[in-house]
XYZ file of C-alpha atoms in Angstrom:
646
model
C 39.409 -51.733 -43.549
C 42.180 -53.998 -44.892
C 42.457 -57.571 -43.597
C 44.852 -60.318 -44.692
C 43.478 -63.802 -44.095
C 45.111 -67.155 -44.720
C 43.407 -70.474 -45.386
C 45.410 -73.357 -43.915
C 44.858 -77.085 -43.583
C 46.273 -80.578 -43.842
C 46.345 -81.704 -47.469
C 42.901 -82.771 -48.813
C 40.920 -81.152 -45.987
C 39.185 -78.975 -48.584
C 40.744 -75.554 -48.066
C 41.034 -74.649 -51.767
C 37.371 -75.532 -52.313
C 36.565 -73.445 -49.236
C 38.541 -70.531 -50.713
C 36.642 -70.854 -54.016
C 33.334 -70.541 -52.169
C 34.511 -67.387 -50.385
C 35.607 -65.827 -53.669
C 32.316 -66.772 -55.322
C 30.018 -65.530 -52.542
C 31.837 -62.196 -52.441
C 31.505 -61.801 -56.238
C 35.262 -61.987 -56.704
C 34.847 -64.786 -59.258
C 31.844 -65.515 -61.465
C 32.124 -69.293 -61.409
C 33.257 -71.650 -58.671
C 36.206 -73.806 -59.629
C 37.004 -77.292 -58.364
C 40.328 -78.910 -57.592
C 39.281 -82.215 -59.199
C 38.165 -80.352 -62.336
C 41.494 -78.449 -62.478
C 39.561 -75.164 -62.478
C 40.328 -73.663 -59.054
C 40.994 -69.910 -59.282
C 43.906 -69.896 -56.825
C 45.477 -73.176 -58.021
C 46.349 -71.513 -61.308
C 49.713 -73.144 -61.977
C 49.777 -76.149 -64.316
C 51.531 -78.296 -61.720
C 48.844 -77.520 -59.130
C 46.088 -78.403 -61.600
C 47.747 -81.696 -62.562
C 48.518 -82.805 -59.010
C 45.396 -81.455 -57.334
C 47.389 -79.855 -54.509
C 48.350 -76.288 -53.632
C 52.082 -75.649 -54.082
C 52.293 -71.845 -54.145
C 50.744 -69.381 -51.668
C 48.697 -67.334 -54.139
C 46.236 -64.616 -53.239
C 42.830 -63.286 -54.176
C 41.119 -60.004 -53.302
C 37.657 -59.896 -51.739
C 35.478 -56.849 -51.167
C 32.943 -57.616 -48.452
C 31.000 -55.308 -46.179
C 33.264 -52.435 -45.261
C 36.450 -54.449 -45.668
C 38.939 -55.431 -48.348
C 40.219 -58.943 -47.768
C 43.499 -60.275 -49.098
C 42.959 -64.033 -49.183
C 46.029 -66.334 -49.203
C 45.511 -70.008 -50.062
C 48.516 -71.838 -48.608
C 50.051 -75.260 -49.417
C 48.752 -78.129 -47.312
C 51.493 -80.670 -47.980
C 54.337 -80.838 -45.471
C 56.970 -80.617 -48.238
C 55.847 -77.051 -48.952
C 55.725 -75.925 -45.329
C 58.305 -73.123 -45.824
C 55.962 -71.464 -48.359
C 53.131 -71.769 -45.852
C 55.218 -70.327 -42.983
C 56.287 -67.327 -45.050
C 52.635 -66.536 -45.722
C 51.645 -66.932 -42.050
C 53.920 -64.064 -41.008
C 51.876 -61.512 -42.984
C 48.416 -62.729 -41.946
C 46.064 -60.707 -39.770
C 43.796 -63.714 -39.277
C 43.875 -67.413 -40.137
C 41.145 -69.893 -41.005
C 42.130 -73.500 -40.312
C 40.039 -75.998 -42.256
C 39.694 -79.445 -40.642
C 37.933 -82.456 -42.136
C 34.913 -83.618 -40.099
C 35.858 -87.202 -41.026
C 39.640 -87.325 -40.459
C 39.730 -84.660 -37.732
C 43.055 -83.148 -36.647
C 45.842 -84.595 -38.810
C 49.612 -84.381 -38.755
C 50.097 -81.183 -40.734
C 47.228 -79.500 -38.865
C 49.399 -79.786 -35.749
C 52.294 -78.081 -37.554
C 50.009 -75.294 -38.778
C 48.608 -74.685 -35.302
C 52.098 -74.593 -33.779
C 53.188 -71.863 -36.213
C 50.002 -69.846 -35.695
C 50.548 -69.976 -31.929
C 54.195 -68.979 -32.283
C 53.331 -65.926 -34.398
C 50.162 -65.141 -32.395
C 47.831 -65.123 -35.398
C 44.130 -64.869 -34.408
C 42.533 -68.061 -35.697
C 39.116 -69.360 -36.747
C 38.281 -73.021 -37.378
C 35.976 -74.393 -40.061
C 35.078 -78.079 -39.745
C 34.567 -79.166 -43.356
C 33.065 -82.154 -45.198
C 30.102 -82.570 -42.854
C 28.227 -84.145 -45.781
C 30.599 -87.115 -45.897
C 29.967 -90.516 -44.342
C 31.757 -90.725 -40.999
C 31.631 -86.978 -40.320
C 31.502 -86.161 -36.600
C 31.544 -82.456 -35.751
C 31.363 -82.954 -31.982
C 34.350 -85.302 -32.033
C 36.446 -82.805 -34.011
C 35.387 -79.953 -31.697
C 36.493 -82.084 -28.767
C 39.843 -82.729 -30.505
C 40.397 -78.986 -31.032
C 39.492 -78.394 -27.384
C 41.823 -81.088 -26.033
C 44.742 -80.814 -28.476
C 44.780 -77.125 -29.466
C 42.899 -74.756 -27.178
C 40.178 -74.745 -24.520
C 39.149 -71.305 -25.818
C 37.436 -72.646 -28.958
C 33.752 -71.729 -29.227
C 31.006 -72.809 -31.613
C 29.633 -69.814 -33.588
C 27.446 -71.754 -36.039
C 24.312 -70.007 -34.769
C 25.994 -66.662 -34.073
C 23.770 -63.551 -34.059
C 25.450 -60.369 -32.828
C 22.120 -58.729 -32.044
C 20.883 -61.663 -29.963
C 23.647 -63.929 -28.678
C 22.791 -67.341 -27.298
C 23.085 -67.882 -23.564
C 25.735 -70.542 -24.125
C 27.937 -68.153 -26.099
C 27.408 -65.321 -23.603
C 28.360 -67.629 -20.761
C 31.460 -68.782 -22.645
C 32.618 -65.180 -23.173
C 31.708 -64.008 -19.670
C 33.841 -66.793 -18.167
C 36.830 -65.120 -19.833
C 35.978 -61.502 -18.947
C 34.833 -60.821 -15.388
C 34.346 -57.098 -16.029
C 31.908 -57.883 -18.843
C 30.020 -60.301 -16.599
C 29.721 -57.644 -13.876
C 28.485 -55.119 -16.456
C 25.913 -57.630 -17.725
C 24.653 -58.383 -14.211
C 24.341 -54.642 -13.529
C 23.005 -53.211 -16.810
C 21.907 -56.177 -18.898
C 22.781 -57.227 -22.441
C 24.354 -54.583 -24.712
C 24.898 -56.155 -28.193
C 27.482 -53.596 -29.361
C 29.584 -54.038 -26.213
C 29.555 -57.838 -26.411
C 30.516 -57.738 -30.091
C 33.371 -55.354 -29.321
C 34.591 -57.643 -26.517
C 34.470 -60.661 -28.847
C 36.484 -58.745 -31.444
C 39.083 -57.882 -28.805
C 39.263 -61.459 -27.549
C 39.628 -62.842 -31.080
C 42.326 -60.270 -31.897
C 44.318 -61.074 -28.751
C 44.093 -64.882 -29.274
C 41.849 -65.417 -26.254
C 38.909 -66.678 -28.310
C 38.940 -69.059 -31.284
C 35.579 -69.193 -33.098
C 34.582 -72.402 -34.883
C 31.808 -73.311 -37.348
C 31.091 -76.240 -39.630
C 29.656 -77.144 -43.015
C 30.595 -78.477 -46.441
C 32.613 -76.339 -48.837
C 31.919 -78.705 -51.745
C 28.153 -78.584 -51.191
C 28.238 -74.884 -50.237
C 26.819 -75.494 -46.777
C 27.693 -73.045 -44.003
C 30.497 -71.186 -45.795
C 28.678 -67.901 -46.406
C 27.242 -67.895 -42.879
C 30.694 -68.550 -41.457
C 32.193 -65.646 -43.380
C 29.391 -63.321 -42.220
C 30.434 -64.120 -38.638
C 34.107 -63.785 -39.534
C 33.511 -60.329 -40.995
C 31.732 -59.147 -37.837
C 34.301 -60.583 -35.418
C 37.472 -59.248 -37.065
C 38.890 -55.750 -37.081
C 42.268 -54.170 -37.859
C 43.851 -50.803 -37.101
C 46.517 -49.883 -39.641
C 47.978 -46.374 -39.485
C 48.314 -44.757 -42.905
C 49.766 -41.513 -41.525
C 52.936 -43.108 -40.128
C 56.137 -43.641 -42.186
C 55.896 -46.536 -44.627
C 56.962 -49.955 -43.369
C 56.368 -53.458 -44.636
C 57.590 -57.013 -44.953
C 58.671 -58.934 -48.080
C 56.832 -62.259 -48.042
C 57.232 -63.540 -51.590
C 59.470 -63.126 -54.668
C 58.360 -64.137 -58.156
C 59.622 -63.698 -61.712
C 57.009 -63.033 -64.384
C 57.063 -64.418 -67.931
C 59.222 -61.538 -69.158
C 61.816 -62.184 -66.435
C 60.874 -59.165 -64.313
C 61.596 -59.670 -60.618
C 58.442 -59.001 -58.581
C 58.636 -58.363 -54.829
C 55.456 -58.977 -52.807
C 55.059 -56.796 -49.718
C 52.654 -56.660 -46.793
C 52.371 -52.977 -45.858
C 52.407 -52.520 -42.073
C 52.045 -48.724 -41.961
C 52.059 -45.597 -44.101
C 51.827 -45.230 -47.875
C 54.208 -46.241 -50.682
C 54.114 -44.439 -54.032
C 55.508 -45.232 -57.459
C 58.885 -43.547 -58.122
C 59.649 -43.293 -54.395
C 62.938 -44.692 -53.125
C 62.571 -47.529 -50.631
C 65.179 -48.746 -48.152
C 65.251 -52.491 -47.447
C 67.329 -55.421 -46.261
C 70.850 -54.435 -45.305
C 70.382 -50.769 -46.151
C 69.939 -51.040 -49.924
C 67.816 -48.285 -51.445
C 66.101 -48.438 -54.841
C 63.287 -46.713 -56.676
C 59.852 -48.342 -57.012
C 58.964 -48.543 -60.715
C 55.556 -50.263 -60.460
C 53.009 -51.196 -57.807
C 50.729 -54.116 -58.691
C 47.688 -55.523 -56.867
C 47.343 -59.219 -57.682
C 44.258 -61.414 -57.580
C 45.133 -64.854 -58.870
C 47.310 -64.414 -61.955
C 45.757 -61.063 -62.859
C 47.017 -57.740 -61.586
C 46.106 -54.083 -61.668
C 48.739 -51.349 -61.669
C 48.175 -48.648 -59.047
C 50.080 -45.520 -58.063
C 50.014 -46.090 -54.294
C 50.027 -48.918 -51.785
C 48.525 -48.408 -48.343
C 48.945 -49.839 -44.840
C 47.267 -53.221 -44.461
C 47.415 -54.061 -48.176
C 49.225 -56.853 -49.976
C 50.823 -55.656 -53.182
C 53.778 -56.349 -55.452
C 56.442 -53.936 -56.614
C 59.090 -53.863 -59.317
C 62.402 -52.089 -58.989
C 63.869 -53.911 -55.974
C 66.648 -56.068 -57.413
C 68.127 -57.563 -54.234
C 65.248 -57.860 -51.750
C 64.841 -61.334 -50.265
C 61.937 -63.038 -48.563
C 61.705 -61.923 -44.942
C 63.303 -58.505 -45.474
C 61.813 -55.533 -43.679
C 61.265 -52.483 -45.885
C 60.976 -48.789 -45.077
C 60.851 -48.113 -41.341
C 60.837 -51.857 -40.558
C 64.378 -53.202 -40.918
C 64.078 -56.306 -38.737
C 64.361 -59.495 -40.796
C 61.844 -62.297 -40.309
C 63.031 -65.687 -39.031
C 61.609 -69.010 -40.146
C 61.655 -72.367 -38.380
C 60.542 -74.716 -41.189
C 64.079 -75.783 -42.100
C 64.879 -78.432 -44.761
C 66.890 -81.338 -43.405
C 67.707 -82.994 -46.738
C 70.132 -82.183 -49.548
C 70.032 -83.353 -53.147
C 72.280 -83.011 -56.188
C 70.903 -81.887 -59.550
C 71.619 -84.418 -62.307
C 71.798 -83.004 -65.835
C 71.660 -84.607 -69.240
C 75.006 -84.742 -71.117
C 75.978 -81.525 -72.859
C 74.092 -79.151 -70.543
C 75.973 -76.008 -69.547
C 75.733 -76.315 -65.757
C 76.822 -72.748 -65.039
C 74.082 -71.500 -67.335
C 71.588 -73.783 -65.570
C 72.773 -72.387 -62.219
C 71.137 -69.059 -63.160
C 67.759 -70.797 -63.318
C 68.262 -72.362 -59.899
C 69.240 -68.961 -58.488
C 65.850 -67.695 -59.684
C 64.116 -70.582 -57.894
C 66.191 -69.875 -54.764
C 65.086 -66.226 -54.803
C 61.480 -67.440 -54.881
C 62.087 -70.103 -52.224
C 65.105 -69.212 -50.014
C 64.865 -72.530 -48.153
C 66.370 -74.244 -51.257
C 69.808 -72.771 -50.346
C 71.289 -73.573 -53.759
C 75.047 -74.227 -53.653
C 77.566 -74.483 -56.477
C 80.579 -76.749 -56.015
C 83.193 -75.367 -58.385
C 85.576 -78.318 -58.187
C 82.972 -80.931 -59.111
C 80.815 -78.542 -61.181
C 77.760 -79.692 -59.189
C 74.593 -77.922 -58.042
C 73.068 -78.960 -54.702
C 69.906 -77.747 -53.000
C 68.071 -78.243 -49.728
C 64.607 -79.821 -49.737
C 61.863 -80.927 -47.369
C 61.070 -84.226 -49.103
C 60.555 -86.308 -52.232
C 57.313 -84.660 -53.367
C 59.068 -81.295 -53.434
C 61.781 -82.769 -55.677
C 59.162 -84.143 -58.065
C 57.492 -80.736 -58.265
C 60.850 -78.972 -58.739
C 61.635 -81.295 -61.623
C 58.364 -80.301 -63.301
C 58.904 -76.585 -62.590
C 62.393 -76.597 -64.126
C 61.033 -78.319 -67.235
C 57.960 -76.065 -67.548
C 59.667 -72.724 -66.906
C 63.151 -73.235 -68.293
C 62.700 -76.114 -70.796
C 65.396 -78.050 -68.934
C 65.255 -81.782 -68.243
C 66.846 -82.636 -64.883
C 66.838 -85.433 -62.343
C 67.714 -85.327 -58.644
C 69.883 -87.721 -56.665
C 68.360 -89.471 -53.686
C 68.124 -86.851 -50.882
C 70.795 -87.050 -48.199
C 70.726 -85.873 -44.601
C 72.185 -82.413 -43.900
C 74.757 -82.920 -41.152
C 76.571 -80.288 -39.078
C 79.644 -80.332 -36.835
C 80.623 -78.775 -33.517
C 83.221 -79.135 -30.762
C 82.969 -80.506 -27.220
C 86.213 -79.116 -25.732
C 87.771 -75.660 -25.385
C 90.781 -74.789 -27.470
C 92.724 -71.868 -28.993
C 93.324 -71.723 -32.733
C 96.273 -69.887 -34.272
C 96.511 -68.641 -37.838
C 99.406 -66.812 -39.499
C 99.498 -65.695 -43.134
C 102.789 -64.199 -44.302
C 103.785 -64.946 -47.864
C 106.108 -62.307 -49.287
C 104.613 -58.781 -48.861
C 101.531 -60.029 -46.960
C 100.920 -60.229 -43.210
C 98.132 -61.177 -40.785
C 97.956 -63.146 -37.537
C 94.828 -64.184 -35.612
C 94.313 -66.019 -32.287
C 90.812 -67.397 -31.680
C 89.460 -69.104 -28.581
C 86.897 -71.780 -29.463
C 84.383 -73.044 -26.894
C 81.341 -75.315 -27.197
C 78.243 -73.139 -27.600
C 74.643 -73.702 -26.638
C 72.909 -76.322 -28.736
C 71.192 -74.909 -31.854
C 72.510 -71.382 -31.224
C 74.928 -71.350 -34.155
C 78.227 -69.448 -34.226
C 78.557 -66.680 -31.611
C 81.405 -64.132 -31.724
C 82.938 -61.711 -29.266
C 86.267 -59.921 -29.009
C 88.510 -59.350 -26.009
C 91.356 -58.134 -28.211
C 92.878 -54.801 -27.178
C 92.840 -52.044 -29.775
C 96.594 -51.653 -29.247
C 96.950 -55.021 -30.991
C 94.216 -54.814 -33.653
C 92.108 -51.816 -34.615
C 88.325 -51.969 -34.272
C 88.080 -52.017 -38.076
C 90.254 -55.147 -38.309
C 88.403 -56.812 -35.417
C 85.148 -56.218 -37.283
C 86.756 -57.592 -40.432
C 87.656 -60.822 -38.616
C 84.084 -61.069 -37.368
C 82.855 -60.571 -40.934
C 85.077 -63.392 -42.193
C 83.654 -65.760 -39.556
C 80.082 -65.055 -40.659
C 80.511 -64.560 -44.412
C 80.064 -68.253 -45.159
C 79.422 -71.643 -43.582
C 82.760 -73.088 -42.481
C 83.663 -76.745 -42.956
C 84.172 -79.077 -40.026
C 87.016 -81.590 -40.117
C 84.995 -84.803 -39.691
C 82.821 -84.702 -42.824
C 83.212 -81.158 -44.147
C 79.724 -80.352 -42.847
C 78.953 -76.768 -41.698
C 80.183 -75.750 -38.244
C 77.641 -74.688 -35.629
C 77.175 -74.116 -31.900
C 80.649 -72.677 -31.243
C 81.528 -69.603 -29.226
C 84.426 -67.800 -30.923
C 86.431 -65.154 -29.033
C 89.085 -63.036 -30.732
C 91.966 -62.943 -28.248
C 94.630 -61.071 -30.132
C 96.320 -60.690 -33.488
C 98.736 -58.604 -35.463
C 98.769 -56.570 -38.652
C 101.647 -54.921 -40.534
C 101.448 -51.262 -41.523
C 103.127 -51.875 -44.847
C 102.450 -55.474 -45.834
C 98.892 -56.233 -44.649
C 96.551 -56.265 -47.665
C 92.891 -57.102 -48.362
C 92.247 -60.793 -47.889
C 95.155 -61.401 -45.528
C 92.954 -61.527 -42.439
C 90.519 -63.832 -44.181
C 93.374 -66.293 -44.688
C 94.606 -65.932 -41.106
C 91.078 -66.235 -39.642
C 90.221 -69.383 -41.615
C 93.554 -70.958 -40.648
C 93.098 -70.092 -36.959
C 89.609 -71.597 -36.975
C 90.815 -74.749 -38.672
C 93.884 -75.118 -36.452
C 91.650 -74.882 -33.390
C 89.376 -77.601 -34.739
C 92.386 -79.897 -35.207
C 93.109 -79.671 -31.465
C 89.516 -79.916 -30.186
C 87.261 -82.927 -29.732
C 84.879 -82.648 -32.696
C 81.352 -84.020 -32.854
C 79.045 -84.770 -35.778
C 75.457 -83.516 -35.405
C 72.347 -84.657 -37.264
C 68.858 -83.111 -37.583
C 66.117 -84.331 -35.259
C 62.339 -84.229 -35.474
C 60.058 -83.414 -32.589
C 57.236 -85.882 -33.105
C 53.695 -86.342 -31.873
C 52.049 -89.687 -32.536
C 48.454 -90.606 -31.691
C 47.395 -94.265 -31.900
C 45.065 -96.778 -30.261
C 46.151 -97.986 -26.839
C 46.972 -101.499 -28.078
C 49.379 -100.075 -30.690
C 51.500 -98.146 -28.181
C 54.007 -100.963 -27.621
C 54.781 -101.239 -31.334
C 55.309 -97.476 -31.670
C 57.552 -97.253 -28.595
C 59.650 -100.125 -29.936
C 59.933 -98.382 -33.321
C 61.049 -95.134 -31.645
C 63.762 -96.933 -29.692
C 64.899 -98.806 -32.802
C 65.170 -95.416 -34.558
C 67.444 -94.103 -31.742
C 64.739 -91.704 -30.575
C 63.589 -90.760 -27.109
C 60.074 -90.230 -25.833
C 58.240 -88.541 -22.983
C 55.736 -90.195 -20.687
C 52.707 -91.344 -22.762
C 49.504 -89.316 -22.415
C 46.147 -91.094 -22.504
C 43.130 -89.436 -24.147
C 40.066 -91.700 -23.899
C 40.992 -94.883 -25.839
C 43.972 -93.250 -27.552
C 47.546 -92.642 -26.468
C 49.668 -89.632 -27.469
C 53.434 -90.042 -27.659
C 55.873 -87.143 -27.954
C 59.647 -86.925 -28.115
C 62.502 -86.437 -30.547
C 64.126 -88.746 -33.076
C 66.761 -88.539 -35.837
C 65.388 -87.485 -39.214
C 67.553 -90.141 -40.896
C 65.807 -93.024 -39.139
C 62.265 -91.650 -39.028
C 61.564 -89.685 -42.211
C 59.735 -92.638 -43.825
C 57.851 -93.628 -40.667
C 54.535 -92.102 -41.757
C 54.204 -94.937 -44.301
C 54.962 -97.569 -41.653
C 52.501 -96.031 -39.191
C 49.733 -95.822 -41.799
C 50.274 -99.499 -42.686
C 49.875 -101.036 -39.220
C 47.161 -98.611 -38.028
C 45.138 -98.925 -41.266
C 45.603 -95.195 -41.825
C 44.101 -94.226 -38.443
C 47.348 -93.324 -36.654
C 48.283 -89.640 -36.575
C 51.837 -88.370 -36.910
C 53.179 -84.809 -36.965
C 56.778 -83.660 -37.235
C 58.490 -80.363 -36.541
C 62.187 -79.620 -36.841
C 63.707 -79.951 -33.357
C 67.266 -78.862 -34.127
C 70.644 -80.589 -34.357
C 71.904 -83.118 -31.806
C 74.791 -85.650 -31.636
C 74.666 -88.127 -34.505
C 73.547 -91.635 -33.543
C 75.919 -93.343 -36.035
C 78.830 -90.914 -36.325
C 81.520 -93.397 -37.396
C 79.292 -94.971 -40.032
C 78.452 -91.572 -41.555
C 82.106 -90.483 -41.555
C 83.140 -93.686 -43.326
C 80.363 -93.332 -45.893
C 81.071 -89.685 -46.705
C 84.821 -90.217 -46.843
C 85.809 -86.609 -46.266
C 89.559 -85.922 -46.309
C 90.251 -82.884 -44.144
C 93.703 -82.476 -45.691
C 92.346 -82.330 -49.243
C 89.715 -79.631 -48.774
C 90.609 -76.970 -51.375
C 88.946 -74.193 -49.371
C 90.544 -74.818 -45.986
C 93.898 -75.588 -44.461
C 95.005 -75.709 -40.824
C 98.617 -74.857 -41.617
C 100.132 -71.369 -41.441
C 102.493 -69.514 -43.746
C 105.576 -67.715 -42.445
C 108.261 -65.755 -44.283
C 112.043 -66.112 -44.130
C 114.794 -64.935 -46.477
C 112.287 -63.282 -48.804
C 110.106 -66.366 -49.336
C 107.029 -67.790 -47.699
C 106.999 -71.350 -46.324
C 104.292 -73.563 -44.839
C 104.244 -74.754 -41.222
C 101.882 -77.579 -40.241
C 99.199 -76.970 -37.614
C 101.045 -79.065 -35.017
C 104.105 -76.750 -35.137
C 102.475 -73.423 -36.011
C 101.570 -72.344 -32.462
C 105.181 -72.175 -31.305
C 106.081 -69.837 -34.175
C 103.341 -67.237 -33.659
C 104.541 -63.633 -33.354
C 102.018 -62.576 -30.681
C 102.979 -65.193 -28.087
C-alpha cells in the first residue's frame, strides 16, 4: 500500500528531527542526523545545513508494515510557504508537529488552513515534552479550541483493546457503531475500520506526544499512524498524476516530480500533460534524499521523478488528469536583481528562468527597456536564501533591491473602449465593453459579437490577446484585474488583415476604455489572526487602525483575546517584530493572503512610482487610421467618432 505523508510545522517545532526518527526507526537510514549538527538526511542542501531550517520539500522512502511511505519534509518558515503548499496537494496524510512549550504558533495556523482547504487527513504530534515549560494538556486544549473539536488523544492506543474514553469519543461521532456496540459488544476489527474511515474523511484527528530529540513516543506514534491509515489507489485505470516539483540536477537535466493518482507509467511511453503537450518519458527515478534509483515503471500512489518532459510546470495534471492545481500562497512583494558591473544580464536571465521553473511563485520578469530582472518574493529571508542559491549553483554574485509592494489596478465605472489599427495594408477594429468585476476574480471575458461581424476564430483570437499577458493600468502601470470584458463588435478586412493586427486593436481598445473610466489602485491585504493577553488588546487595536486595517469583534478565550480582520501588507508586514517586542515574544500572529483591495494611500503611491501612461512603450490608447495611402494616428479622445463599426 502506497501512502504519501507530509511533516509540517512552524519553524523550530522539531519536524525535521521528528522525520529523522521516523527514517531511523524504519531502517531507512542507519544513523539519526540532527539539524544543529548539520547532518539531517532530508536537509541535504548546503543552505539548509548552514541556516538550520528546511527550505526545500525533499522526500524519503520508508518501508513499514505492509506499506511504502513517501515522506515529505516541508519548509516551516513563512517565506517558503509556496513550496509547502505545493507539497500539501500531493499528500495522502499530514502530520503536524507542535511544540509542547510554544503551542500553536503563527505558521501552524497557516498550515492548518491549507490542510482544511485541501481536505488532507491530519495527525498531530505534540513535540518537545522534555523541555521546561512543556504542557501537553494546554496544547491539546489549543488544538481543540482553535483547530478542531474532533482531535483525540491516541498516546495509549491499542487496536485490540481500546480504552473506554477513546471508544466513547468515536461512538459520539458514529451512532450506528454505538448501536452495534450496545447490541453485539466490542469488535476490534470493526472499530479499527471505523477509525480508519473517520481519519480518511477528516472526521477524526488523532494526536500523540513525546520528544523527537530524545526519541520518546515517536515509534509508538508511527505504529498507531500505520494502523489508522489506508489508501485505495487503482493501478488498472489509465495513468494520471500531478506535477508537484521541478528540479535541475548537476548535469542540467530537467527533472519532473509526479504524484501518480492512478494507473501505471512506463519508460519510453508518451505522456500528455499541461496544455496538451505530449512527450516521451526517458527515465523514471525514485528519490530518497539526494539518492535515486532508476526503475522501469511508476505505479499509482507513488512519488517519482521523470526525465523527458521539457515544458511541464508545477501544478500540471498529467495523463488522464488535465486539471491544473491552484495555489493560494501568493507573494505580495517584488524585488529587482542587482548585478555586479560587467555581468551579461540576458545570460543571467537563463539562470533565473531555471529557478522560476523550480519555484513558479517567483514570476521572473525581464524589462527589455531597462535591462532589468524582477521577481516576486514572500519576504526578506527568501531573498537572502536566493542570493546564496544563485552564488552556489551558478557562481554568480547578486544583490536584491529592497522589496516593493505588488500593486494592481481596476476600474469602478462602466465604459466602452475602441481600438482601430489600420496602417497601410493592415486592418483590425475592436469594441470592448469594460465593467467592474467581482473583487479578486481577475479578468473575465465574454463575447456578444455576431459572427456576421467577426468570425468565431477572430473572436477567440481577441480573447487570447486579452489573456496572453498582464496588461498595464494607467495609474502606475500595475497589472489590471477584476474587470469584466465583453467583445461587442469589430471588423476585419479580407485582404489587409494580417497576424498581429487584432492584438494591436485589442490592446488599443482596452487602453482607450481605461482612459475614459474611473480607475482605482489596489494593494494586497493580509487576513490576520492575533492572540494576546487581555491587557494588550488596546495596543493591538490601535496598531491595526494606524495601519489602515479593519477588525472583527474580539473573541475571548480564557485570559487571552483573539483578534481577526484584514490589513494592508504595506503597513503590517513588519508587525511580527513589533508584536514580539511588546508581548515579550508571547503574542501570536498569523497571516494569510486575503486578496487585493483599494489602496489606502493611492495618491502617495502614484507620486512615488511616477508612471507616465503616455510613455509606456508597450501600450497606447490612440488608434491608427489610413488615408491617401498612409497611416496616421488619432488620439483616444477623438478615435471613437472615427470608428468604422459605429
